[in-house]
Every structure is written in C-alpha cells, then in structure tokens.
Tab-separated table of C-alpha atoms and ligand atoms in Angstrom:
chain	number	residue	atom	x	y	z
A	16	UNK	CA	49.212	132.040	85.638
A	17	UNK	CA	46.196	134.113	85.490
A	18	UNK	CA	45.690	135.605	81.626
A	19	UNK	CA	43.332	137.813	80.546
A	20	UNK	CA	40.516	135.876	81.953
A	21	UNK	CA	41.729	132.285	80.793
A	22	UNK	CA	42.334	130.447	84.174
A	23	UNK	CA	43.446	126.919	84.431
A	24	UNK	CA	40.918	124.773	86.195
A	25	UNK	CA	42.052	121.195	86.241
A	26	UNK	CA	38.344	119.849	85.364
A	27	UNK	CA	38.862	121.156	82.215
A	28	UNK	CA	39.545	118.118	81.413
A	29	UNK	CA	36.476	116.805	81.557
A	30	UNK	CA	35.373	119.248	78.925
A	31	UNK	CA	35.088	118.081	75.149
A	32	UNK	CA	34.330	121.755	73.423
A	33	UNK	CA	32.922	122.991	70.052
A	34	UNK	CA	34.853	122.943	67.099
A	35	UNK	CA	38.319	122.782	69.187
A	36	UNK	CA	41.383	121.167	68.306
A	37	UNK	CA	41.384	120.125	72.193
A	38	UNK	CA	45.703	119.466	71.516
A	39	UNK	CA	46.683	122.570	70.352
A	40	UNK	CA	43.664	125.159	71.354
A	41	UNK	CA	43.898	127.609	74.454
A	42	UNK	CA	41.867	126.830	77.005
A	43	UNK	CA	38.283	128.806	77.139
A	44	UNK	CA	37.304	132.236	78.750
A	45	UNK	CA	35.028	131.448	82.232
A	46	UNK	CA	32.041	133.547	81.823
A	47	UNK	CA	29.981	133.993	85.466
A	48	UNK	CA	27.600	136.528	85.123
A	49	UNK	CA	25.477	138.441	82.175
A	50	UNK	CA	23.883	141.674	82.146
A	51	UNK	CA	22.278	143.540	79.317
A	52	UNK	CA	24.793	143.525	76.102
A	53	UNK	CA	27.443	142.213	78.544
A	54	UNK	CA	28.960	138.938	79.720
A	55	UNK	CA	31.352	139.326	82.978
A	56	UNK	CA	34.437	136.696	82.830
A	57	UNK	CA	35.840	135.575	86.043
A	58	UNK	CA	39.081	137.898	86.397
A	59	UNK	CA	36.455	140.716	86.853
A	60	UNK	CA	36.465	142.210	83.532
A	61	UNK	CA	32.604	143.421	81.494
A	62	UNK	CA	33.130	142.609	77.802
A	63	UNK	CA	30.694	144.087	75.118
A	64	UNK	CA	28.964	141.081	73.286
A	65	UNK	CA	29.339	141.571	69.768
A	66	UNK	CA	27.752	138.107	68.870
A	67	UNK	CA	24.626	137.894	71.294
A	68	UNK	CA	25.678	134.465	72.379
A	69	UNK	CA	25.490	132.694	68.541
A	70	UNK	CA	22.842	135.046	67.813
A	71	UNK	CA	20.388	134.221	70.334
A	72	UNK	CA	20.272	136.523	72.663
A	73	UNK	CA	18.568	139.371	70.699
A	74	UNK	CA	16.902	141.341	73.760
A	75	UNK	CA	20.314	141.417	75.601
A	76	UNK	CA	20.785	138.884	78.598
A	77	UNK	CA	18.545	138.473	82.295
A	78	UNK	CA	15.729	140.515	80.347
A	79	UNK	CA	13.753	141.093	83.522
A	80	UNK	CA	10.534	139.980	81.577
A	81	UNK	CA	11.857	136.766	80.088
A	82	UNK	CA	13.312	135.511	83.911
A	83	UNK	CA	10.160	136.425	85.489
A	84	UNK	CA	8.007	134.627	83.225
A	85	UNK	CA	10.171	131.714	83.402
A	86	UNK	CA	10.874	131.693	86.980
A	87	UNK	CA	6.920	131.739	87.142
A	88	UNK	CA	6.632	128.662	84.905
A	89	UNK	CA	9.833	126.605	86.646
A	90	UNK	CA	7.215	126.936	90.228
A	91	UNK	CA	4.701	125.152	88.233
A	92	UNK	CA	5.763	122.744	85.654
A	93	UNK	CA	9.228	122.435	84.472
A	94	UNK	CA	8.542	120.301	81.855
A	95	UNK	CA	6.317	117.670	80.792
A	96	UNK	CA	6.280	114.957	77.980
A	97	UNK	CA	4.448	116.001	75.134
A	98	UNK	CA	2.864	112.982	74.133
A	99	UNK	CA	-0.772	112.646	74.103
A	100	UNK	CA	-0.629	116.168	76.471
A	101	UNK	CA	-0.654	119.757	76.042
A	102	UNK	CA	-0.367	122.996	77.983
A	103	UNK	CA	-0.953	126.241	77.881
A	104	UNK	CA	2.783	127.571	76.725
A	105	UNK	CA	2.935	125.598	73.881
A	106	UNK	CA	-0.898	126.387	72.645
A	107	UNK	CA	0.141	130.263	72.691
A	108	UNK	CA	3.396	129.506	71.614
A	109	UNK	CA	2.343	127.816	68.409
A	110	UNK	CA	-1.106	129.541	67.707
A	111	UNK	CA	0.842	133.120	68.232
A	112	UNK	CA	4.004	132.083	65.783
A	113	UNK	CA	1.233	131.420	63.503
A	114	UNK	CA	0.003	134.768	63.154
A	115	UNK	CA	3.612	135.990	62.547
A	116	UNK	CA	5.118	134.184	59.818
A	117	UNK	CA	5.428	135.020	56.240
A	118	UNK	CA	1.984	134.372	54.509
A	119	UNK	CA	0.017	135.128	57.932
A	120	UNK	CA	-3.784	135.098	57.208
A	121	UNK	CA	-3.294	133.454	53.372
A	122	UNK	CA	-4.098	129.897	52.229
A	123	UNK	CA	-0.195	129.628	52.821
A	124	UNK	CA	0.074	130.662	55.777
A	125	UNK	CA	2.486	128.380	57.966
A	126	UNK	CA	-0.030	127.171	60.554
A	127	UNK	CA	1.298	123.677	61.781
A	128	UNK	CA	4.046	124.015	64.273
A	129	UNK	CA	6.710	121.097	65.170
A	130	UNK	CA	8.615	121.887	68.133
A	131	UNK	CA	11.795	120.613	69.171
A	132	UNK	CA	15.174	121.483	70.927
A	133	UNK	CA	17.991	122.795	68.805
A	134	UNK	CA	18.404	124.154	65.195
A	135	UNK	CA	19.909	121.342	63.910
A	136	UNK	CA	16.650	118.506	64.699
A	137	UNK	CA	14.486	121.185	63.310
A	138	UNK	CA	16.494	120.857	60.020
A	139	UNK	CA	16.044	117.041	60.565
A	140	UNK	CA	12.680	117.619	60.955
A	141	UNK	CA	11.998	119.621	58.015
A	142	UNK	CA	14.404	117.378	55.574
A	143	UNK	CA	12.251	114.150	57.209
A	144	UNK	CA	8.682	115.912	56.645
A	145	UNK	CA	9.495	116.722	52.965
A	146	UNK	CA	10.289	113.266	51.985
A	147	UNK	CA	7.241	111.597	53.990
A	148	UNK	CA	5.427	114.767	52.414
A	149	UNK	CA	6.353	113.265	48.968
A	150	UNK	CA	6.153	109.220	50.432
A	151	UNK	CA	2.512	109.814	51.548
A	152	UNK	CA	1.438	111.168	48.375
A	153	UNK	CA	3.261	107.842	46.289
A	154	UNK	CA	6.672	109.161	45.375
A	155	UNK	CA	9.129	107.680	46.954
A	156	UNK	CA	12.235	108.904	44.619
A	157	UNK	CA	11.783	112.478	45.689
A	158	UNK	CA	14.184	112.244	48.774
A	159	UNK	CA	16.882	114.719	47.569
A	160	UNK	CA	17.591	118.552	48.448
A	161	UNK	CA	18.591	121.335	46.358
A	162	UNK	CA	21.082	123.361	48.433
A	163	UNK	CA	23.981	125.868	48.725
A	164	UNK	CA	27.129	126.720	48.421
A	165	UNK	CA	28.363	128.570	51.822
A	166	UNK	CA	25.024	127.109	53.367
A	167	UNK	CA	25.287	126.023	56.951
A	168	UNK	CA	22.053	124.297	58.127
A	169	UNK	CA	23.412	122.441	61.386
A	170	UNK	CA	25.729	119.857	62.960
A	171	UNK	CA	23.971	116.384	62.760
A	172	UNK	CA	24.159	114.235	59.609
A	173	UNK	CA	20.993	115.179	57.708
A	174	UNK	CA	21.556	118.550	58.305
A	175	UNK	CA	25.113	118.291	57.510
A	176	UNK	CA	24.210	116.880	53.878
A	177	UNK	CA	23.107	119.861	52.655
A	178	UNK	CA	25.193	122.191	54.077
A	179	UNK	CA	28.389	123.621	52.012
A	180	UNK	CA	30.569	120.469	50.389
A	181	UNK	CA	33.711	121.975	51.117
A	182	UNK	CA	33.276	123.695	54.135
A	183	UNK	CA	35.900	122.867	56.518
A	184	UNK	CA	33.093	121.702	59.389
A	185	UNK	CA	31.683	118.982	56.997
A	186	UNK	CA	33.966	118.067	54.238
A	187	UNK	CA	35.547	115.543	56.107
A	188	UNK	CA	32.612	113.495	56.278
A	189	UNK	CA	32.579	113.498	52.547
A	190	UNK	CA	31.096	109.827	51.388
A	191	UNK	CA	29.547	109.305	55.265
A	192	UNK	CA	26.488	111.488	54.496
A	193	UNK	CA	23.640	111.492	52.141
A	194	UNK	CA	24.278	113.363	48.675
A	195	UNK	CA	22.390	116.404	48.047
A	196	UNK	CA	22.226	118.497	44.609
A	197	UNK	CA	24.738	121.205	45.764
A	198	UNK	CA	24.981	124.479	43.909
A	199	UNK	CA	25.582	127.830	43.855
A	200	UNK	CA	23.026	130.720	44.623
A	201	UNK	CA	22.364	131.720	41.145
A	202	UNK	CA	22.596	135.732	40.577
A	203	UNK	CA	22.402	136.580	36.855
A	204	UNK	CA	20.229	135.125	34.160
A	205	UNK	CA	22.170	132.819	32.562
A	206	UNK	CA	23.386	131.204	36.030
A	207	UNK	CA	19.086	131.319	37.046
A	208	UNK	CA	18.656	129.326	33.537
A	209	UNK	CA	21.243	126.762	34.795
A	210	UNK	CA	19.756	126.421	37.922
A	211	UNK	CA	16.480	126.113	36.686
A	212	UNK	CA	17.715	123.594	33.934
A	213	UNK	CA	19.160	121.794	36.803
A	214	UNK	CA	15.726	121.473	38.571
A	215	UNK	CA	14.171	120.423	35.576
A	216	UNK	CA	16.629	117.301	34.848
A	217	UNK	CA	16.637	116.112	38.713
A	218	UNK	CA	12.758	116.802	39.381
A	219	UNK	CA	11.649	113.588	40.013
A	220	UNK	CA	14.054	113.207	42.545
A	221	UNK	CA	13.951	116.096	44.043
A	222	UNK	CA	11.947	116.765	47.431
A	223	UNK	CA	12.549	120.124	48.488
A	224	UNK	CA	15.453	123.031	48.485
A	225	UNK	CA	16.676	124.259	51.083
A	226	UNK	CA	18.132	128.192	51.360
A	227	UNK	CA	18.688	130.451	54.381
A	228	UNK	CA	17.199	133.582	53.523
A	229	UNK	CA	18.882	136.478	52.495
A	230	UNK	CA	21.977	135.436	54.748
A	231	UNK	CA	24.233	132.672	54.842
A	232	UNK	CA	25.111	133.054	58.194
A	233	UNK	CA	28.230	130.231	59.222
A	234	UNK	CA	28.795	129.426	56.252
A	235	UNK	CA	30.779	132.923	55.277
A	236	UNK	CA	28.135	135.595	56.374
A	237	UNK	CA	26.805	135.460	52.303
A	238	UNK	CA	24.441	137.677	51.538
A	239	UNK	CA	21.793	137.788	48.511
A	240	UNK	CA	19.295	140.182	48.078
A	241	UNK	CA	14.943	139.805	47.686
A	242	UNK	CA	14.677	139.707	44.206
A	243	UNK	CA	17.357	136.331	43.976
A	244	UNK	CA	15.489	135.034	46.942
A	245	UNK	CA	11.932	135.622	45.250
A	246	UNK	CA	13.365	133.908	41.689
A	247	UNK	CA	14.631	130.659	43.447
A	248	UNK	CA	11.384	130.984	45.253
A	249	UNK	CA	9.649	131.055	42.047
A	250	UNK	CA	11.346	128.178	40.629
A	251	UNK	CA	10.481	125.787	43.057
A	252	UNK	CA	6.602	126.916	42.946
A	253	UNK	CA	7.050	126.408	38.944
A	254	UNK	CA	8.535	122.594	39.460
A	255	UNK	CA	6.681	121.549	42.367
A	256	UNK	CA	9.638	121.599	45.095
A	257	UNK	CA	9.043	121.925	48.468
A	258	UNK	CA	10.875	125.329	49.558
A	259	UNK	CA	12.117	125.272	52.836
A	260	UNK	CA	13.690	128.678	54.574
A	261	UNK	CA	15.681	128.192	57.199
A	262	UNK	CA	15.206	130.868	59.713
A	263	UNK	CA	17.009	129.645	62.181
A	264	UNK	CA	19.802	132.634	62.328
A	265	UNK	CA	18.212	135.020	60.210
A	266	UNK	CA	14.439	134.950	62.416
A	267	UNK	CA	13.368	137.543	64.395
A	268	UNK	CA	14.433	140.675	63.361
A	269	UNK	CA	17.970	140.054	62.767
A	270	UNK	CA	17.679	141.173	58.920
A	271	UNK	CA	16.004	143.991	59.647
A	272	UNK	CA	12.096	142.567	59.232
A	273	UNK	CA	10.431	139.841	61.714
A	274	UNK	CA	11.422	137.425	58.984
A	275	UNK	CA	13.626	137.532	56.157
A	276	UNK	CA	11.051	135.986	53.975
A	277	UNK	CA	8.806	139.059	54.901
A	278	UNK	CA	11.003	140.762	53.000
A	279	UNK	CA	10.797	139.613	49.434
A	280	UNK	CA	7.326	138.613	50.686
A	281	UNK	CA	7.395	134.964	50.108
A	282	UNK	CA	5.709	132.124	52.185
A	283	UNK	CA	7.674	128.878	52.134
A	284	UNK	CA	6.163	125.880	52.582
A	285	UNK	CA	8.375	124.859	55.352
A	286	UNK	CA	10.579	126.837	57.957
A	287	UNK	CA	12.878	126.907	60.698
A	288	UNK	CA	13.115	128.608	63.955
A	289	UNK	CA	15.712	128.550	66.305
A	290	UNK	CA	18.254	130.837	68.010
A	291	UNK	CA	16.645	133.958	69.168
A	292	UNK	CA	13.253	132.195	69.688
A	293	UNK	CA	13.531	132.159	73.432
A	294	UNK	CA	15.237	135.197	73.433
A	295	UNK	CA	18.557	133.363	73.552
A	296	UNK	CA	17.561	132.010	77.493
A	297	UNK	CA	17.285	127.868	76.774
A	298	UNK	CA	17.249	125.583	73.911
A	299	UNK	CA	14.205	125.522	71.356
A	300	UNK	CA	13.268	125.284	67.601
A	301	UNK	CA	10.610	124.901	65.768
A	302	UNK	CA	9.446	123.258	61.978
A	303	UNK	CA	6.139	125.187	60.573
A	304	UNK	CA	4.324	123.877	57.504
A	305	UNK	CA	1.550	125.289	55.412
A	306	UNK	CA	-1.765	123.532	55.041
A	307	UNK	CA	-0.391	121.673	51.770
A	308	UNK	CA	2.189	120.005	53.278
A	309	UNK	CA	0.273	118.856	56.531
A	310	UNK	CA	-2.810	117.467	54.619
A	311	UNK	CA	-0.727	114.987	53.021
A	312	UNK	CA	0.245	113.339	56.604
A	313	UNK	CA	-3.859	113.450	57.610
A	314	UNK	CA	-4.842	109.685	56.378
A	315	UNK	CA	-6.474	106.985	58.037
A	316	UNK	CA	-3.196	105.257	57.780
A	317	UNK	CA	-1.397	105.301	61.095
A	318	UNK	CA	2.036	105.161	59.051
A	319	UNK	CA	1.383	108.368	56.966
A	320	UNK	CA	1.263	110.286	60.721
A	321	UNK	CA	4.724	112.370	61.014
A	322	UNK	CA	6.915	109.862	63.059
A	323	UNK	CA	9.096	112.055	64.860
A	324	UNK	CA	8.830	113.517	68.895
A	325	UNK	CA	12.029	114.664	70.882
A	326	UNK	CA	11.414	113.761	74.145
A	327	UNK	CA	12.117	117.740	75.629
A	328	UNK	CA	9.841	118.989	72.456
A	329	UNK	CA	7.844	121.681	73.350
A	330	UNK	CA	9.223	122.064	77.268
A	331	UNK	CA	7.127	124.306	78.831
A	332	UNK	CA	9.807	126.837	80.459
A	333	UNK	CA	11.201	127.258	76.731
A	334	UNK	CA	7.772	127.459	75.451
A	335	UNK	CA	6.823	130.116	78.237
A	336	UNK	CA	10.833	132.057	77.682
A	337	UNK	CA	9.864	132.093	73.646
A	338	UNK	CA	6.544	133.635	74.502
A	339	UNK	CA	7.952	136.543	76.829
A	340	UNK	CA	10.394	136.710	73.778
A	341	UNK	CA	7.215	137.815	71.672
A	342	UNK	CA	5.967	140.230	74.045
A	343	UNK	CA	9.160	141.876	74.013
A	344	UNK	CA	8.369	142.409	69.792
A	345	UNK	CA	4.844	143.158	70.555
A	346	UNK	CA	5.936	145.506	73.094
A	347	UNK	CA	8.894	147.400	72.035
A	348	UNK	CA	10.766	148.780	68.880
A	349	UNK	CA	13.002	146.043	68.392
A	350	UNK	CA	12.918	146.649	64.333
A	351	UNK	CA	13.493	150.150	64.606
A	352	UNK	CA	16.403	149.516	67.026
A	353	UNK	CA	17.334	147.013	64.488
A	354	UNK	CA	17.894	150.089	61.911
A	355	UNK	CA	19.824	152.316	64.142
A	356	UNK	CA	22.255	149.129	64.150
A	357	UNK	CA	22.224	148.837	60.623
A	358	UNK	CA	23.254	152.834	60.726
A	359	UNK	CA	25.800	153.146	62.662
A	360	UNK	CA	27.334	149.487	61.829
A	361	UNK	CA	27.403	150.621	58.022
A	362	UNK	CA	29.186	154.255	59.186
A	363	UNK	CA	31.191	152.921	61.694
A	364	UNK	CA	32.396	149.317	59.872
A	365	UNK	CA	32.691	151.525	55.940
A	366	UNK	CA	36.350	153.002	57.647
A	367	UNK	CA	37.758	149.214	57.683
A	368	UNK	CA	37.134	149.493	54.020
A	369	UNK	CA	40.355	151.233	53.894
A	370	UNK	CA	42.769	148.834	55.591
A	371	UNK	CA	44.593	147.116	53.397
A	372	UNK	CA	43.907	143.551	54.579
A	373	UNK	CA	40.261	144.127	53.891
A	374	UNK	CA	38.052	142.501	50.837
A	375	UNK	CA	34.681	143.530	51.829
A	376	UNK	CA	32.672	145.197	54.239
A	377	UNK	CA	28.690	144.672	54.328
A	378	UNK	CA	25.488	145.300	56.505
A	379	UNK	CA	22.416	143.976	56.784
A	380	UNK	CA	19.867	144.564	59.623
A	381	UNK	CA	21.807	144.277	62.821
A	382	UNK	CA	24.624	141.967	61.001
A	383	UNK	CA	28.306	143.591	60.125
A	384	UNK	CA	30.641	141.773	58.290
A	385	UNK	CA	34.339	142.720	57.540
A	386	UNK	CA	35.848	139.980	55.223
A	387	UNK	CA	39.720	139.953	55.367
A	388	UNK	CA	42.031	138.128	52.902
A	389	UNK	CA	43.375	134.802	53.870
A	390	UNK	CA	45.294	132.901	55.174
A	391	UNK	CA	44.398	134.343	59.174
A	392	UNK	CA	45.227	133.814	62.279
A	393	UNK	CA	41.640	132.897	63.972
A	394	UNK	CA	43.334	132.160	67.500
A	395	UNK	CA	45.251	135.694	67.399
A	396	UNK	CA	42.454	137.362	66.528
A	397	UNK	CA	39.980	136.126	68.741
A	398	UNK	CA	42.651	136.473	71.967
A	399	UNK	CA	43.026	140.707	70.470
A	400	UNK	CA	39.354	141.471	70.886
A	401	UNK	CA	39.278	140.297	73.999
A	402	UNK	CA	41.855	142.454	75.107
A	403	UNK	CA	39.756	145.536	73.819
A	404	UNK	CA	36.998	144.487	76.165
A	405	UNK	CA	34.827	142.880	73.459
A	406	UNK	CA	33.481	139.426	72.846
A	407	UNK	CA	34.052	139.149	69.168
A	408	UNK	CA	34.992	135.807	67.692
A	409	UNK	CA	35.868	136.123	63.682
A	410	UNK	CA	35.604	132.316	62.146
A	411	UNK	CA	36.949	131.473	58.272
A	412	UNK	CA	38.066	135.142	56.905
A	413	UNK	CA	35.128	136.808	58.835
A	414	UNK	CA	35.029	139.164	61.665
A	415	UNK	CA	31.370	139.673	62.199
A	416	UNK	CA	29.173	141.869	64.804
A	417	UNK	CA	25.669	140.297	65.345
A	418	UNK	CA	24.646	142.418	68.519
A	419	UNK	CA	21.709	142.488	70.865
A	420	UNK	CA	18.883	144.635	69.744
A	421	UNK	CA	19.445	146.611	73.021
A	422	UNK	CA	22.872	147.661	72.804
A	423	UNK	CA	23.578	151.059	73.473
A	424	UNK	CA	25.387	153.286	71.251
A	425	UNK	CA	28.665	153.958	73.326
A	426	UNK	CA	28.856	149.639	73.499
A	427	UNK	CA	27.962	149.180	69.285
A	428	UNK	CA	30.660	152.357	69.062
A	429	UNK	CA	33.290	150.292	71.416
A	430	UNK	CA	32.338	147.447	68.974
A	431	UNK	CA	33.070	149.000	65.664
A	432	UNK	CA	36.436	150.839	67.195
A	433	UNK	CA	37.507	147.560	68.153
A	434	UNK	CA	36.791	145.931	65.082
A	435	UNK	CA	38.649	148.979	63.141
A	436	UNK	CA	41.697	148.746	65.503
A	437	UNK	CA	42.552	144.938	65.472
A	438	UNK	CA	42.230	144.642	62.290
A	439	UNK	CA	44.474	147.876	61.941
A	440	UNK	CA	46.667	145.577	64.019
A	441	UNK	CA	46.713	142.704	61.625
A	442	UNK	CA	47.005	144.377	58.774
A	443	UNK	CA	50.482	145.707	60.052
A	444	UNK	CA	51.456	142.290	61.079
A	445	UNK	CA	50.692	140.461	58.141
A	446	UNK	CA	52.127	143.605	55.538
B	8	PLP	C1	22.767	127.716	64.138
B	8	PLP	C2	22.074	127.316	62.919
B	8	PLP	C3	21.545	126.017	62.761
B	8	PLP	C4	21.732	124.939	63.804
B	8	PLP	O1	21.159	125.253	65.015
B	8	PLP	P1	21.639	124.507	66.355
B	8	PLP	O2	20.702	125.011	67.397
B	8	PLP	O3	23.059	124.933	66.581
B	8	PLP	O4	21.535	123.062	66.122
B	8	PLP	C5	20.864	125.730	61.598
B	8	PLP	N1	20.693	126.653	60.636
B	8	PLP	C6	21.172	127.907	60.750
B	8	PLP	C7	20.918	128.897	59.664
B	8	PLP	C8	21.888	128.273	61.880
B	8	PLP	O5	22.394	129.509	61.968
C-alpha cells in the first residue's frame, strides 16, 4: 500500500534508525531530492522544511555556491589524513572561524581550532581538553562538569554525562556513565547564590561547565536570556572553571547573532561548532580554545600534547563546504533574514497561544516553539504535518520550527498555518 509517501521497501530491514522503537515505529518517509527550503519524498509530493535537516541546513539545500565549491574540491582531493599534513581548506577554515568568534581580536579570543566530524566528538573533545587542560598544569581531581538540566550535548558517553539526568534519551544509562554536577540554570538571586555556593564546595573537582547558550535546543527548546548567561559566565571566571559554550545548535545565526555568546558578549574559553557549519551539506565540528587553555598543552613533554585525531578530521570537501558556508554570511543578509523569521514566527506562532492544549509559545532568532501539555501523541503528530505538506517533527511536548534562513514568506506562512491547524486538531482530540 502506498501512504502518504511511506513505501515499503523490503531492505528496510537492513536499516537500524535514530531513536526508533524499530517494533512498533512506522516505517520512514523516502526523501529523493532537495531544493531550496524543500525536500521532495518519493510519491511526488514538495514538503516545506520546518527543521532545516536538524538544524543544519541554514542556507536552504543544493545552495549553488556550496555544490560548486565542493564539486571543485571532490576533482582534487577528497580527503586526506590530517596527520603531519595540511591544506589549504582547513588553513582558511580555521584562521577565518578565528576572526568570527566571540572575543575576536582580544587576548581571549578563541584562536586554536580542533576539527572533527560530528557534534557529539567535539563535545568529547572539549570535555577531554579541559581535564588534560587541568592534568598538564598538576591537578588531576578537576575532571568533573557543571551542567544542566534540559541540556542535550550529544549521543556518545562523555557527552551523554552531562546532558539532562532524566531525559528520556540518557536516563537509562543511569550508573553506565561518568557523574557530572547536574543542576538547574539558576534565574533569580537566591537560586545564583546556590549555584555559586555549589561551585565553591566542588571547586577542586571541578574542570569546566558546560551550557548551550541561550537555548537548550533537544533537550526541551529552553530558553534563558544574556544577562543569566553573562552571571554563570561570571561565576566560572570568579572560581577558575573552564566555561565551555556549546554552539553546536545555537552557531551561526540561528539566535539571531553569528553566535549566541555575541550576544551577552562573552568569550568562553572553549566552544563547539557543529550543525550548520557546512551549511548542513556533510558532517563537521569543530573545538576552539583561547590562548589560556592551549598554552598549557605547549611543553616539552610529548604526553602534555592533546592526544586526540579522528581519522576524517578536518576532510577537505567539509572544510571547503564550511568555507562556502562563510561566504554565504560574508555575502548576504543572513541575520537580517534571521529577524524577519523571528517576526513573522512570533505573529504567526502568538495565535496558538489560544488553543487550549497550549502552555507556551516562544521565539528566538529563527527558532519557534509551541509547548503543548502532556501526555502526546509524537507518532500522530508527526504523520498530521506531513499531510499539510510540511516536514515538522515535534519531540517531548514540543512542536518546534527551526527553518532555513532562505525561506520565503508564503513557505514560513504554510509553516505557522500548519503548526496552528494540527494543533487545532489535537486539541479537539484530546478535549
Ligand atoms: C546536535 C547537537 C549535538 C550533537 O551533535 P551530533 O553532530 O549529532 O553529534 C551536541 N550539542 C548540541 C547543542 C546539539 O544540538
């Protein structure tokens, strides 16, 4: 039976997927072509992306300057290992995200750039360089991380330690995975006393904290606003933590500034980049330090180097689709396309305030969250949206938008109606 795009290919099979019950779930959309804000599934049908591919592709898809550069680069060297050579893609790549991130041109600037392949190894990375950070310089008890509640920092088990305890991804692996100091984002002055208190007792241990800037993105679409951001930020400068932002969702433009640091205008000592760092075309990330935490690895120890080197680190067509990627900034108005998002998303999304089966509705930058009350049907809602022509996919009690910079307003409008309309729907079914 062919339905609505979900065709039964017997080599399914084959295919283990993310975060599916692979008993019970339906079997996956084909997609077989993109275009613009668009992905093309194989009955035929155009639907609108309302999630640029898990927030990656932020110029839209086949950006005619990102597939040129890279076809370009495929002719001449796919890849090649990384140790003990170089090239040219990764030298721009790393000497231009230098002269972007927070603290650009200040003794803090983040100059010293660690490539790698996915989010989640960059988080590895960063956890790993801020306890060899604090092992270099003779203190080998700080190897523990301040983090979140509703944090989500990645899949693999260091990453997974200091995401949220209870969320439903990780809590199962409860006892299997290092234990981090795990608390909530303070927002009032007696909780920042607490959390500062709590610093204070666990200090010695502590190597760094760990906070995505001004959005929890997986881990409930959380947001917090400069001045909590700057505080924490504070604290950690005051007790000697390592502050690590991971930028990995929240990077390039997606808040509304190049960086979400930029906007309480802090420089962390470590960050993450991911996602929308090739323009959402192939798998990269990248760890950047400051000067104070790379000086501690220069020694004329071998063992104090940084002992860590993917073997795809640094590929050269990522390098060389990341770079087109920042043309496309240098070159266009993505941040003011970013605020006619954040316009029409909080006109459009405020009229779901209304239906009854909604708790909140909030925008930031080109991110729109509706938060409905539980318990929800996740596999009903997902299957509805698709139905109005739009690749939405709510997860926990969220139904998000996170769209390409380059949608047009008729597409974000057939967004935000469908958004309005299903959960219309679902508020009927579940009165
Ligand atoms: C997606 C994400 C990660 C993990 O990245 P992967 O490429 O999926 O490993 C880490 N941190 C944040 C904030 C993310 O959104």
């Amino acid at each position: 039976m062919r339905k609505l795009g979900i065709i039964k290919d017997p080599r399914l099979t084959h295919l283990w997927r993310p975060y599916t019950q692979m008993k019970t779930e339906a079997n996956p959309y084909t997609a077989v072509e993109t275009r613009g804000a668009q992905i093309k599934l194989l009955d035929g049908r155009w639907l609108i992306d309302g999630i640029s591919s898990w927030w990656t592709a932020c110029h839209g898809y086949n950006h005619k300057h990102i597939i040129d550069a890279m076809h370009n680069q495929l002719d001449i060297m796919p890849h090649v290992m990384f140790g003990g050579l170089t090239h040219e893609p990764a030298l721009k790549l790393s000497s231009r995200l230098a002269s972007i991130l927070p603290g650009k041109k200040s003794s803090k600037a983040l100059t010293h750039i660690f490539f790698s392949d996915s989010g989640s190894v960059a988080i590895e990375v960063a956890l790993k360089m801020a306890t060899q950070y604090w092992l270099n310089l003779g203190e080998p008890n700080r190897n523990r991380f301040v983090c979140f509640k509703n944090a989500y920092h990645g899949d693999t088990i260091g990453a997974m330690s200091v995401c949220d305890p209870d969320d439903g991804m990780h809590a199962i692996f409860k006892g299997a995975i290092p234990e981090q100091i795990i608390t909530e984002i303070p927002n009032s002055i007696k909780k920042f006393k607490e959390f500062e208190k709590l610093l204070e007792v666990n200090g010695r241990n502590i190597a760094g904290l760990i906070i995505e800037p001004l959005v929890q993105a997986a881990g409930g679409l959380k947001f917090h606003d400069t001045e909590i951001l700057s505080n924490i930020y504070n604290i950690c400068v005051r007790h000697n933590i390592l502050f690590i932002a991971d930028e990995i969702a929240t990077g390039f433009g997606r808040t509304g500034s190049m960086f979400a640091c930029d906007q309480a205008d802090i420089t962390p000592d470590i960050m993450c980049l991911g996602k929308a760092l090739t323009g959402g075309t192939i798998g990269m990330a990248a760890t950047a330090a400051n000067a104070k935490v790379f000086s501690a690895f220069l020694s004329n120890e071998e063992n104090k180097a940084f002992m860590h080197g993917p073997t795809f680190m640094a590929n050269p067509l990522a390098a060389t689709a990341a770079n087109a990627s920042l043309d496309l900034f240098e070159n266009n108005q993505r941040l003011e396309q970013v605020k006619t998002i954040e316009d029409d998303l909080l006109v459009d999304l405020e009229l779901c305030r209304d239906v009854p089966s909604v708790v909140d509705v909030r925008v930031k930058g080109a991110i729109g969250v509706v938060e409905i009350k539980e318990p929800i049907d996740i596999h009903w809602l997902r299957h509805r949206f698709t139905k109005e022509n739009v690749w939405v996919r709510p997860f926990d009690n969220v139904i998000y938008l996170m769209p390409p910079f380059i949608i047009n307003k008729g597409e974000l409008k057939t967004l935000t109606k469908a958004v309005l309309t299903v959960i219309k729907e679902w508020a009927l079914r579940t009165a």
